[in-house]
Coordinates of C-alpha atoms and ligand atoms in Angstrom, one line a residue:
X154 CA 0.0 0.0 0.0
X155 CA 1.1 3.4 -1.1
X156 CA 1.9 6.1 1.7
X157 CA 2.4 10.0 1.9
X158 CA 5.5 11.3 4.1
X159 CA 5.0 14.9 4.9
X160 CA 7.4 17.2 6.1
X161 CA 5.5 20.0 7.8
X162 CA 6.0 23.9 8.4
X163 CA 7.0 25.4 4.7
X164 CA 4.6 28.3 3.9
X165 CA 3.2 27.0 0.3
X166 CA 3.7 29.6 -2.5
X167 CA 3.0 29.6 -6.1
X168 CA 0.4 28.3 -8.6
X169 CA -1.9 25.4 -8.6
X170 CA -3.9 24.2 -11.2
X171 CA -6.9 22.5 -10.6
X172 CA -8.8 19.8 -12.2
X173 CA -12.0 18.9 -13.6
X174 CA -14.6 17.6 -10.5
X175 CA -14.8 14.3 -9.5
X176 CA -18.2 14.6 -8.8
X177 CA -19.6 15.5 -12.4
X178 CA -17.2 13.5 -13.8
X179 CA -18.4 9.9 -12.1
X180 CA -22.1 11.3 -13.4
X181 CA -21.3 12.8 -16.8
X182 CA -19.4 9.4 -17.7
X183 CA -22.4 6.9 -17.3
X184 CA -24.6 9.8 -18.9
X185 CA -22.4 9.5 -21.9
X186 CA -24.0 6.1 -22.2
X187 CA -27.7 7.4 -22.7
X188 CA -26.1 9.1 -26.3
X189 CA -26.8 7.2 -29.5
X190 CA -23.4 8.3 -31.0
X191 CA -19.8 8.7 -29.2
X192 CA -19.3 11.5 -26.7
X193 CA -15.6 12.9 -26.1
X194 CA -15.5 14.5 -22.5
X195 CA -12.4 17.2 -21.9
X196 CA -11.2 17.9 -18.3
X197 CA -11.8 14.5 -16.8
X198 CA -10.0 14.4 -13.4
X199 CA -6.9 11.9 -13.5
X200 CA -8.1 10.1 -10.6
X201 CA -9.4 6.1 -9.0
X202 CA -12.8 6.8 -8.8
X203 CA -12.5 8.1 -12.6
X204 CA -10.3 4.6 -13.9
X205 CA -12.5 2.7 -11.9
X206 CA -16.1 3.8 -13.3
X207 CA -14.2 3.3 -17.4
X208 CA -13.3 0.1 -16.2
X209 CA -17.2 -1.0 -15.3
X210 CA -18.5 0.9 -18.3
X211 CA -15.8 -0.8 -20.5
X212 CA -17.0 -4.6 -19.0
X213 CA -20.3 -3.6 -19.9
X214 CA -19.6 -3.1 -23.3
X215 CA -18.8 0.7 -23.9
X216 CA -15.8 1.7 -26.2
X217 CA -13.3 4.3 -24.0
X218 CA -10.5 5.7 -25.6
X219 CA -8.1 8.1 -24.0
X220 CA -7.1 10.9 -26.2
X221 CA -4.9 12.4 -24.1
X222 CA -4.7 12.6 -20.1
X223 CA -8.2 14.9 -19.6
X224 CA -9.6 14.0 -22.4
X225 CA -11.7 10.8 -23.4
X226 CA -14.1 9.8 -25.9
X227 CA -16.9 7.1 -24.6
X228 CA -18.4 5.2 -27.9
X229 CA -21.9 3.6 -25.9
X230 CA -22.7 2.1 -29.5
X231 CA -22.1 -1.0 -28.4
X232 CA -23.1 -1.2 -25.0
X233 CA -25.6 -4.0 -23.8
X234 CA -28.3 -4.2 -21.3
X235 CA -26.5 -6.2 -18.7
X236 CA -26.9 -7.3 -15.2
X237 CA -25.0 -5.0 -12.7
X238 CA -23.8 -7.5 -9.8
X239 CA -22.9 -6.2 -6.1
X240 CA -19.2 -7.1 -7.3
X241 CA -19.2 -4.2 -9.4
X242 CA -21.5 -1.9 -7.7
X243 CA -19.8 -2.4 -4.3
X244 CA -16.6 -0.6 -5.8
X245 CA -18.3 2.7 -5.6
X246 CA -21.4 4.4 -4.7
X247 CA -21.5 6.7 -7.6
X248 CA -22.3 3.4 -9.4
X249 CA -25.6 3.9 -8.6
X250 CA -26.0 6.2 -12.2
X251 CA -25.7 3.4 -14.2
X252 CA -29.5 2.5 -13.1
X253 CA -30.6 5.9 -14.9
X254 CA -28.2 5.5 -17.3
X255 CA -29.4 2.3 -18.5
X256 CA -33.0 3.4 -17.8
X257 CA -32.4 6.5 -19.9
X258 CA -31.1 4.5 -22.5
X259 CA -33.1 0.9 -22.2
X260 CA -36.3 1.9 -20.3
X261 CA -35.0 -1.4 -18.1
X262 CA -32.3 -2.6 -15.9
X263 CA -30.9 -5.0 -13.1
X264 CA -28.4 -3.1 -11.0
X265 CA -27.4 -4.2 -7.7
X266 CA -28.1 -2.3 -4.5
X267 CA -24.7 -0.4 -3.8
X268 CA -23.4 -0.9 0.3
X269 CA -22.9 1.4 2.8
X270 CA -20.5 3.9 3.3
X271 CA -18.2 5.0 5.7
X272 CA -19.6 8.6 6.3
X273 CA -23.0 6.9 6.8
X274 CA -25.5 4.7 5.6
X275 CA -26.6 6.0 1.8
X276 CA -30.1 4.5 1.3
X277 CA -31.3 5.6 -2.3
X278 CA -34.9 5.7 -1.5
X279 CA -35.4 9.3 -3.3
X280 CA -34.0 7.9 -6.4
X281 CA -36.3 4.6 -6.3
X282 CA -39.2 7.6 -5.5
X283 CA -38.4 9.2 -8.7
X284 CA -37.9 6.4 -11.2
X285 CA -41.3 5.0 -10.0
X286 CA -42.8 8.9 -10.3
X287 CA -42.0 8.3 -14.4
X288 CA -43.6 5.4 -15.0
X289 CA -40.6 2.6 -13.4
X290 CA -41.9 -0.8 -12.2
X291 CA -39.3 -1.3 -9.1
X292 CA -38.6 -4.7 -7.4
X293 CA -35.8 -5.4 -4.9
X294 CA -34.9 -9.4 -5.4
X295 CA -31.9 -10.8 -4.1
X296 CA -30.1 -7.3 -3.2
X297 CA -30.7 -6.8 -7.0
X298 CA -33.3 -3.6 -8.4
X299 CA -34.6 -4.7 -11.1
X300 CA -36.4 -1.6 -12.4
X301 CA -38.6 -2.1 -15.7
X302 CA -41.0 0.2 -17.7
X303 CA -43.0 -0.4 -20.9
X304 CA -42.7 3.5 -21.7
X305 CA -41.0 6.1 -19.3
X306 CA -43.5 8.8 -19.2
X307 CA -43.1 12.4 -17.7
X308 CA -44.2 13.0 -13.7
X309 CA -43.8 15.3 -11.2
X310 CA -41.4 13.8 -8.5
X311 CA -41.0 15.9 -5.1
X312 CA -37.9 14.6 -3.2
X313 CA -38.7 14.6 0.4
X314 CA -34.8 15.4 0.8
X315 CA -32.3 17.3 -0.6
X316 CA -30.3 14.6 -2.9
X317 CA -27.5 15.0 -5.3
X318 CA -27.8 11.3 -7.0
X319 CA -31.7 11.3 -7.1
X320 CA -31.6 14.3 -8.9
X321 CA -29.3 13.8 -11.2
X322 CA -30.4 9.7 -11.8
X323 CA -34.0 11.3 -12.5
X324 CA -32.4 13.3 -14.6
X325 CA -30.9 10.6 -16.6
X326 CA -33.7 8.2 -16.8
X327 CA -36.3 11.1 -17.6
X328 CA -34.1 12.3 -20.6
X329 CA -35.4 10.2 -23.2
X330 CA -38.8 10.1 -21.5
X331 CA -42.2 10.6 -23.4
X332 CA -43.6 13.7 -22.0
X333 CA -42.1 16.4 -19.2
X334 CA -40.7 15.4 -15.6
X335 CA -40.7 18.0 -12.8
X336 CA -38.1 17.5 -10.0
X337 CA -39.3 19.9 -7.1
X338 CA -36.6 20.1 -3.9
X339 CA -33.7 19.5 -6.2
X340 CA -30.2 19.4 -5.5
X341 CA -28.2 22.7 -7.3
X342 CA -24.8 21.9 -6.7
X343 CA -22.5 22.9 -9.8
X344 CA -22.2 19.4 -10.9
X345 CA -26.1 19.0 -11.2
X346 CA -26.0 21.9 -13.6
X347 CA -23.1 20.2 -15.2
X348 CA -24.8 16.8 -16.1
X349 CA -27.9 19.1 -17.0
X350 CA -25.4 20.9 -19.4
X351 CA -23.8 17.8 -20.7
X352 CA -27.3 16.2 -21.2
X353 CA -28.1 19.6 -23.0
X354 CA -25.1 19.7 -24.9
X355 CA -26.4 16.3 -26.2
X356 CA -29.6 17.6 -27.6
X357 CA -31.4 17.1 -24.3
X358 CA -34.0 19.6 -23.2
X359 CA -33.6 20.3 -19.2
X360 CA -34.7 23.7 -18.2
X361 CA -34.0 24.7 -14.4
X362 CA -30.5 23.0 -13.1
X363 CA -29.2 25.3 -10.7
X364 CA -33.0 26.2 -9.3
X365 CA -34.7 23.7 -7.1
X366 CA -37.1 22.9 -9.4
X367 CA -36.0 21.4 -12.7
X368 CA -38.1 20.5 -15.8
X369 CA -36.9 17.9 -18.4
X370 CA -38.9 17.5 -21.1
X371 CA -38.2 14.1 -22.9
X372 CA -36.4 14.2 -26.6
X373 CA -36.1 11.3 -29.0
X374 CA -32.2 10.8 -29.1
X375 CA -29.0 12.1 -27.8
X376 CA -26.0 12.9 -30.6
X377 CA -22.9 12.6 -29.1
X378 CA -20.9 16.3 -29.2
X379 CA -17.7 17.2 -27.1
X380 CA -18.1 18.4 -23.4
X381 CA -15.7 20.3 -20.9
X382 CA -16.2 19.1 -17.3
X383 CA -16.3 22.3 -15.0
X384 CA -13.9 22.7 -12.1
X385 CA -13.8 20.9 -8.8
X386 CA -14.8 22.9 -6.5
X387 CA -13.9 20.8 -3.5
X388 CA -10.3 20.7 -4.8
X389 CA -10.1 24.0 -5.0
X390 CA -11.2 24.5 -1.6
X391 CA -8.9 21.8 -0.2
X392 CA -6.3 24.0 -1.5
X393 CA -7.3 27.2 0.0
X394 CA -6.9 25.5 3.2
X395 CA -3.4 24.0 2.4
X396 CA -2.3 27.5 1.5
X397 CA -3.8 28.5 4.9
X398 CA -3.3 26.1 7.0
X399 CA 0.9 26.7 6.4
X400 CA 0.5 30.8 6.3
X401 CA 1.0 30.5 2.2
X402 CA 0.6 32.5 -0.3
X403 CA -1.5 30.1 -3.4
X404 CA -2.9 31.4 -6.8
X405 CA -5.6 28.9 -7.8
X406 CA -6.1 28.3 -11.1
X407 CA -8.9 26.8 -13.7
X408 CA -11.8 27.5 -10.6
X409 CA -15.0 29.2 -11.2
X410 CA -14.6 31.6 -8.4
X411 CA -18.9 31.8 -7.7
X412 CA -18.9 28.0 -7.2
X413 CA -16.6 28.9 -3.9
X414 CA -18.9 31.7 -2.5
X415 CA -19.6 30.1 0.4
X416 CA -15.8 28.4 1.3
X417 CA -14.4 32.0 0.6
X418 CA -16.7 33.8 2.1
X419 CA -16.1 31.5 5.3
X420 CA -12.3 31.3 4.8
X421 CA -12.2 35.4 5.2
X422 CA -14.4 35.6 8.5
X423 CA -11.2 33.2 9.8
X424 CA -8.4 35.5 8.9
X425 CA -7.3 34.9 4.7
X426 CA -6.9 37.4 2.5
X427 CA -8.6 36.1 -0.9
X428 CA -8.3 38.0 -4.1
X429 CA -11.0 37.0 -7.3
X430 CA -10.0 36.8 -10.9
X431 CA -12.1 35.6 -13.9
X432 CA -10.7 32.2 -13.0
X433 CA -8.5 32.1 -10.2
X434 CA -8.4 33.0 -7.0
X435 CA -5.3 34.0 -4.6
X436 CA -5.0 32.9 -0.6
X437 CA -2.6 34.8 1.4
X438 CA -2.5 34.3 5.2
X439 CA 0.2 35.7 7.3
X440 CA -1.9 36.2 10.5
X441 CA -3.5 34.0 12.9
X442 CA -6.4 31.7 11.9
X443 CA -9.8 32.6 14.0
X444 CA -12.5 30.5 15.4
X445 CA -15.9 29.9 14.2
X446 CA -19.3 27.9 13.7
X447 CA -19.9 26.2 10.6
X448 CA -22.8 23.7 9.7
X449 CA -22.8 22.2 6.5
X450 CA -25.5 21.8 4.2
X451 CA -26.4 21.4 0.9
X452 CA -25.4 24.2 -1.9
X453 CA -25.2 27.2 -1.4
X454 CA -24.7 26.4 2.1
X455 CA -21.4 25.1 3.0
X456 CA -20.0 21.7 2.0
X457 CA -20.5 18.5 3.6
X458 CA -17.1 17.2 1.8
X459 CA -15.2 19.8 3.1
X460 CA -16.1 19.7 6.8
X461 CA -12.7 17.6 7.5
X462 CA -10.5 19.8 6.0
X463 CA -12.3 22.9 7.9
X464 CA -11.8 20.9 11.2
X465 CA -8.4 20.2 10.6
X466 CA -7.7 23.9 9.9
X467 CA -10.2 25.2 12.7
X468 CA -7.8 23.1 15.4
X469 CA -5.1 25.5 14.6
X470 CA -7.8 28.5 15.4
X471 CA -7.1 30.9 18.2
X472 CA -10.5 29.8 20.5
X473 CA -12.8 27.2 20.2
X474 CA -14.9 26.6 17.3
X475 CA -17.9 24.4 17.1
X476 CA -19.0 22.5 13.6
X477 CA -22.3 20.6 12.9
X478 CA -22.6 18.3 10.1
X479 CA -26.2 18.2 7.9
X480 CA -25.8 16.2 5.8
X481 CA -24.0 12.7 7.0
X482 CA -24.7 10.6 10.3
X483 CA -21.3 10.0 11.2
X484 CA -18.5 11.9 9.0
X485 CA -16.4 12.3 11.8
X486 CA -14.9 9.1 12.3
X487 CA -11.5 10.6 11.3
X488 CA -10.9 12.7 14.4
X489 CA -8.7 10.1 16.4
X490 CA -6.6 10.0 13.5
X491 CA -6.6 13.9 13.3
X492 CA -6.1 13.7 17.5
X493 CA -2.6 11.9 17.1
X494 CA -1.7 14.6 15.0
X495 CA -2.5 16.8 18.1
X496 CA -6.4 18.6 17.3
X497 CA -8.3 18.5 20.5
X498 CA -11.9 17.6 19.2
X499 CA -15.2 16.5 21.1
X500 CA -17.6 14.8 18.8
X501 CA -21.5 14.8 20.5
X502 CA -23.5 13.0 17.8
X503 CA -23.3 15.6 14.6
X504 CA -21.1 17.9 16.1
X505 CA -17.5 18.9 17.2
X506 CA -16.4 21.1 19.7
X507 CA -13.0 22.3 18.8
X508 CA -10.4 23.8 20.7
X509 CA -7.3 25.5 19.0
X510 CA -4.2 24.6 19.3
X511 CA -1.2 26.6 18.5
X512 CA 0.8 23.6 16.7
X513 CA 0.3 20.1 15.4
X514 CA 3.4 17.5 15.9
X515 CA 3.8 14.9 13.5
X516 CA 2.6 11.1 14.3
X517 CA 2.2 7.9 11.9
X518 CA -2.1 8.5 10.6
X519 CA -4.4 6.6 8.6
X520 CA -6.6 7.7 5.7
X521 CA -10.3 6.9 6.6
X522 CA -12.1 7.9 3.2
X523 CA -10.9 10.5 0.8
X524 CA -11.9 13.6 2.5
X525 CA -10.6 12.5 5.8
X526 CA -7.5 11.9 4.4
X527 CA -7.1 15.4 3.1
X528 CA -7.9 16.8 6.1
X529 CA -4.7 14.6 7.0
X530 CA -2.7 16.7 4.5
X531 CA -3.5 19.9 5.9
X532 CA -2.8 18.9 9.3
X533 CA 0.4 17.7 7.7
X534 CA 1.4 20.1 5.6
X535 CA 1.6 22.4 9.3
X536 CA 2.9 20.5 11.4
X537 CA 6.3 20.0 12.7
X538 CA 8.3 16.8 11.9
X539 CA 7.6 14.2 9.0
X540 CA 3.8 12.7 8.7
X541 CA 3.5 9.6 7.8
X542 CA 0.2 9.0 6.2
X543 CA -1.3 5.7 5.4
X544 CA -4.1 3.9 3.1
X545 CA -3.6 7.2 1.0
X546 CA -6.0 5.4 -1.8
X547 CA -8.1 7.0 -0.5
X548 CA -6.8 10.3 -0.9
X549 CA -6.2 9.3 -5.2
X550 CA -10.2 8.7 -5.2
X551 CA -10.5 11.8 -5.7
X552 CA -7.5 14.2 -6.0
X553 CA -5.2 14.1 -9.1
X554 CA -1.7 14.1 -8.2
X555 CA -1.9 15.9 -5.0
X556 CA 1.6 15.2 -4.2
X557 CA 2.9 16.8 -7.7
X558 CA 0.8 19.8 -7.5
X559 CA 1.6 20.2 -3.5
X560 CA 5.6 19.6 -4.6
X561 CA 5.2 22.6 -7.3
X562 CA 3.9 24.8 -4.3
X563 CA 7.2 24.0 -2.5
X564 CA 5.3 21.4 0.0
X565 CA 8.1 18.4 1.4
X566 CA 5.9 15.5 0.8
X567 CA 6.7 12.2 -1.4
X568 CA 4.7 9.2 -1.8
X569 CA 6.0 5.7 -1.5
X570 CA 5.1 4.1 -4.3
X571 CA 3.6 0.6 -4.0
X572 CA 0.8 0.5 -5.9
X573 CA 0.5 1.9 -9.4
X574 CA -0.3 6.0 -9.9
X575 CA -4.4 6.5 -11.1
X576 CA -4.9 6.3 -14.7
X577 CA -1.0 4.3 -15.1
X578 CA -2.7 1.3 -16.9
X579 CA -4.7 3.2 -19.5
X580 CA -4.3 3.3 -22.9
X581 CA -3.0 7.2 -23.3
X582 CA -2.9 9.0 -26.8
X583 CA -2.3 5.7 -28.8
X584 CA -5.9 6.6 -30.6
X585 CA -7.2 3.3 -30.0
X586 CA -10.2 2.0 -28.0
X587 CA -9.2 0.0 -25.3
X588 CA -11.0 -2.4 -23.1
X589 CA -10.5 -1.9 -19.5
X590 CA -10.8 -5.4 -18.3
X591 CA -9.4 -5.0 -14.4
X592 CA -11.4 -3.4 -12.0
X593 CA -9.5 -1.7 -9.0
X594 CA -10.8 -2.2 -5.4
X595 CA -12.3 0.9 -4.2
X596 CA -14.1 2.6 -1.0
Ligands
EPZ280 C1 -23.0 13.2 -3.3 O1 -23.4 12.0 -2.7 C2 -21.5 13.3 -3.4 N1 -21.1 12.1 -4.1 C3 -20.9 13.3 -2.0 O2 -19.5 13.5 -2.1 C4 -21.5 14.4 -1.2 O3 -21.0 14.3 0.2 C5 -23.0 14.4 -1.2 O4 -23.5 14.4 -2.6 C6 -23.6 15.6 -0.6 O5 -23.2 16.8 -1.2 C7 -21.1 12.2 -5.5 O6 -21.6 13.1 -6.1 C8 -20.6 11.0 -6.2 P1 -27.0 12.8 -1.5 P2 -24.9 11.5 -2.8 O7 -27.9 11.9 -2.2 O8 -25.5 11.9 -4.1 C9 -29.9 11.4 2.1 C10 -17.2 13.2 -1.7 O9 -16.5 13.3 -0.6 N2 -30.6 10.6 1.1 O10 -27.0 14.3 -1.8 O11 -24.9 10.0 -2.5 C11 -28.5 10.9 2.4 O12 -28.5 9.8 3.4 C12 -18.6 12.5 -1.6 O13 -16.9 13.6 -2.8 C13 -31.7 9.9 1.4 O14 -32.2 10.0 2.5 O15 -25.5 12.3 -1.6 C14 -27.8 12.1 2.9 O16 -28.1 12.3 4.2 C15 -18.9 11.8 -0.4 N3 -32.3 9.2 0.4 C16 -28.5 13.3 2.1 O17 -29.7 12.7 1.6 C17 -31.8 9.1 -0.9 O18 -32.5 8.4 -1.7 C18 -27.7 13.8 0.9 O19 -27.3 12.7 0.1 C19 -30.7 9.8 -1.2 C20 -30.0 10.5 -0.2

C-alpha cells in the first residue's frame, strides 16, 4: 500500500492548477451512455474513482479511448443491457447512475443495490421515488433492483430530501422520456447543472438545473458532441486550506470563483486574504487563523465534503470553534486520526467542539475515506516533523496528483510508491479503443 511522508511547516507559494470535478465527472461518464453516437469528455479528473467507473463501463460493453490525459471519448454504440452485480456496484457508490443510465437509454435494468458507506448509511430511496414517479416498475430481489418500464412517461417527482444522485439519476432516466418530468426540492450543486449541461449539450431539453425545481422534457435521441467538465470545487477548496493552513501565499487556477462563495466567504471571517480573478483565486494568510461555527448543508450552504478539512484547519484556530454536520450521520470518524496529529476535538453526535491549538506534531495516521485523508494533508502540511500517512487510496479517489501539485507549491511531501499512480494502466494518446478489463478495489 502506497503512503504519503509529509514534512511539515514550509509556507506554500506559487500556482496550482486545478482539475475537472470528480463529482460530475463519475455522473457525466455513465450519462455519456444514454447518447446514440460517441461522446468525447475534456477535463476529466486523473483520478481512481474516474479509472474505476471506465473500467465498469468498458465490461459492460462501452468503447473508452483516451485521447490524451483529460480527455476521453466514450463510444456507448455497443453497450448491452447487462446485469450490474454487487461485485461491481460495491466498488463505488457513484455506481448507482448506471441505473438511470441504462433506464435512460433501455427503459430497463438490473443493478445491484450499492453498500454502505463509511460517512454513513446512503439509502437511495429518493432515487427509487423518482424512477417510479416516471412510470418505473421497481422490485428489490436478491439485493438486485430490477427496475422495468413499458414507456417512461413524464411525472412530477417531489424529493422529500435534498439529494444530489436522485436528482441527477432522474435526470438521466427522464431524458429520453415521453412527456415532461418535474423534480421539485432539487439538489443545485454545480455538478447537477453540469450533467444538465452535458445532457443539454447532447440535444437534451432540461430547463432549471441550478434552481430547485427542474423540468426535463423528454427528446427522441442524444448525438454525441464534445463536453468540458467544470472545475472541482472541492479541490479547490482543499487548497485554500493547504495555502492557509501553512501561512502560504496560493494562486488557484482553472476555478469558477462563484462556485466557492460560500468556502471563501467562510475562509475570510477566519483571517485569509482572498483576491478573485475571472478564473482564479489568490489565498494569502500571514496572520493567525480565528475560530468559528460552521454547519454544513447542501449548496449554497457550506459543503459536507469539506467539513474535515475545515476541522483540521479550525484546530489551529485561536478559540474554540464548534461544527455541525447536515448532511451525514457519522462523518467524523477521522478525528482520532486527526487527535494523534495533536487537534483536541469532542464529537457529541453531529457535532465537534474544537479547541485550538497553536501547533500540530507529527505522528504515523491513517486515511479513513478521501476527504478525511485530506484533512490529514493539511494537518500535515503544518505540522512540525515528518507525517507519515497511510491507506492514501483513499486520498487518489479523488484528488489528481496531489503530491505533484503540493511539490510545485514548494510542500516536502513524497509518496511511497507501491501501488501503481491512477490512470498508469490506461491506454494514453495511442488513438485506440481500449477495453478496460481489471477493475480496481475501491471505497
Ligand atoms: C453526493 O453524494 C456526493 N457524491 C458526496 O460526495 C457528497 O457528500 C453528497 O453528494 C452531498 O453533497 C457524489 O456526487 C458521487 P446525497 P450522494 O444523495 O449523491 C440522504 C465526496 O466526498 N438521502 O445528496 O450520495 C443521504 O442519506 C462524496 O466527494 C436519502 O435519505 O448524496 C444524505 O443524508 C462523499 N435518500 C443526504 O440525503 C436518498 O435516496 C444527501 O445525500 C438519497 C439521499
Amino acid at each position: 500500500m502506497s503512503v504519503f511522508f509529509v514534512r511539515g511547516g514550509i509556507s506554500l507559494k506559487g500556482n496550482v492548477s486545478i482539475s475537472g470535478a470528480k463529482n460530475a465527472a463519475v455522473a457525466i461518464i455513465p450519462a455519456a451512455l444514454i447518447s446514440n453516437t460517441p461522446c468525447t469528455i475534456e477535463n476529466i479528473p486523473n483520478i481512481r474513482d474516474v479509472d474505476t467507473l471506465l473500467d465498469i463501463i468498458s465490461d459492460m460493453g462501452a468503447r473508452v479511448q483516451r485521447l490524451d490525459e483529460h480527455t476521453i471519448v466514450i463510444d456507448p454504440t455497443q453497450l448491452g443491457c447487462p446485469v450490474v452485480p454487487y461485485e461491481v456496484t460495491k466498488k463505488m457508490r457513484a455506481s448507482y447512475y448506471i441505473l438511470g443510465a441504462l433506464l435512460g437509454r433501455f427503459g430497463k435494468a438490473d443493478v445491484a443495490m450499492p453498500g454502505g458507506c463509511k460517512i454513513g448509511a446512503r439509502p437511495i430511496d429518493q432515487h427509487i421515488k423518482g424512477f417510479r414517479a416516471i412510470g418505473v416498475d421497481i422490485k428489490m430481489e436478491n439485493g438486485m433492483i430490477k427496475a422495468r418500464s413499458e414507456k417512461l412517461a413524464g411525472g412530477l417527482v417531489y424529493f422529500d430530501t435534498v439529494s444530489v444522485g436522485a436528482t441527477i439519476n432522474v435526470m438521466l432516466a427522464s431524458v429520453r422520456a415521453a412527456g415532461t418530468t418535474v423534480l421539485e426540492n432539487a439538489a443545485k450543486e454545480p455538478h447537477v447543472v453540469d450533467v444538465a449541461n452535458f445532457l443539454n449539450t447532447l440535444g437534451a431539453d432540461i430547463l432549471g438545473a441550478g434552481t430547485d425545481i427542474i423540468r426535463v422534457k423528454g427528446v427522441k435521441s442524444l448525438t454525441g458532441r464534445s463536453y468540458s467538465i467544470v472545475p472541482d470545487q472541492i479541490e479547490a477548496g482543499t487548497f485554500m486550506l493547504c495555502a492557509m493552513a501553512t501561512r502560504g501565499d496560493v494562486e488557484i487556477s482553472n476555478v469558477t470563483p462563484k462556485h466557492l462563495y460560500t468556502i471563501t466567504d467562510k475562509l475570510k471571517d477566519v483571517g485569509a486574504v482572498i483576491t478573485e480573478f475571472d478564473d482564479s483565486i489568490r489565498v494569502q494568510m500571514s496572520g493567525g487563523i480565528s475560530n468559528t461555527n460552521i454547519k454544513t448543508m447542501p449548496y449554497p450552504g457550506f459543503p459536507t465534503d469539506m467539513q474535515p478539512q475545515m476541522v483540521s484547519l479550525l484546530s489551529l484556530a485561536s478559540g474554540t470553534s464548534i461544527v455541525t454536520e447536515g448532511i451525514w450521520e457519522s462523518r467524523f470518524k477521522y478525528v482520532d486520526e486527526l487527535a494523534r496529529l495533536g487537534a483536541k476535538l469532542r464529537v457529541n453526535d453531529r457535532t465537534v467542539v474544537i479547541e485550538g491549538t497553536n501547533q500540530f506534531t507529527a505522528a504515523p495516521v491513517k486515511a479513513t475515506d478521501l476527504r478525511a485523508g485530506a484533512a490529514l494533508v493539511i494537518a500535515a502540511l503544518a505540522a512540525k516533523g515528518t507525517t507519515k500517512i497511510e491507506h492514501v487510496h483513499h486520498i487518489e479517489r479523488g484528488y489528481e496528483d496531489i503530491v505533484g501539485k503540493l511539490q510545485k507549491l514548494g510542500a516536502d511531501i513524497v509518496r511511497s510508491d507501491d501501488s501503481p499512480l491512477p490512470g498508469a494502466a490506461h491506454d494514453s494518446g495511442t488513438g485506440s479503443f481500449s477495453s478496460y478489463s481489471s477493475v480496481r478495489e475501491c471505497s
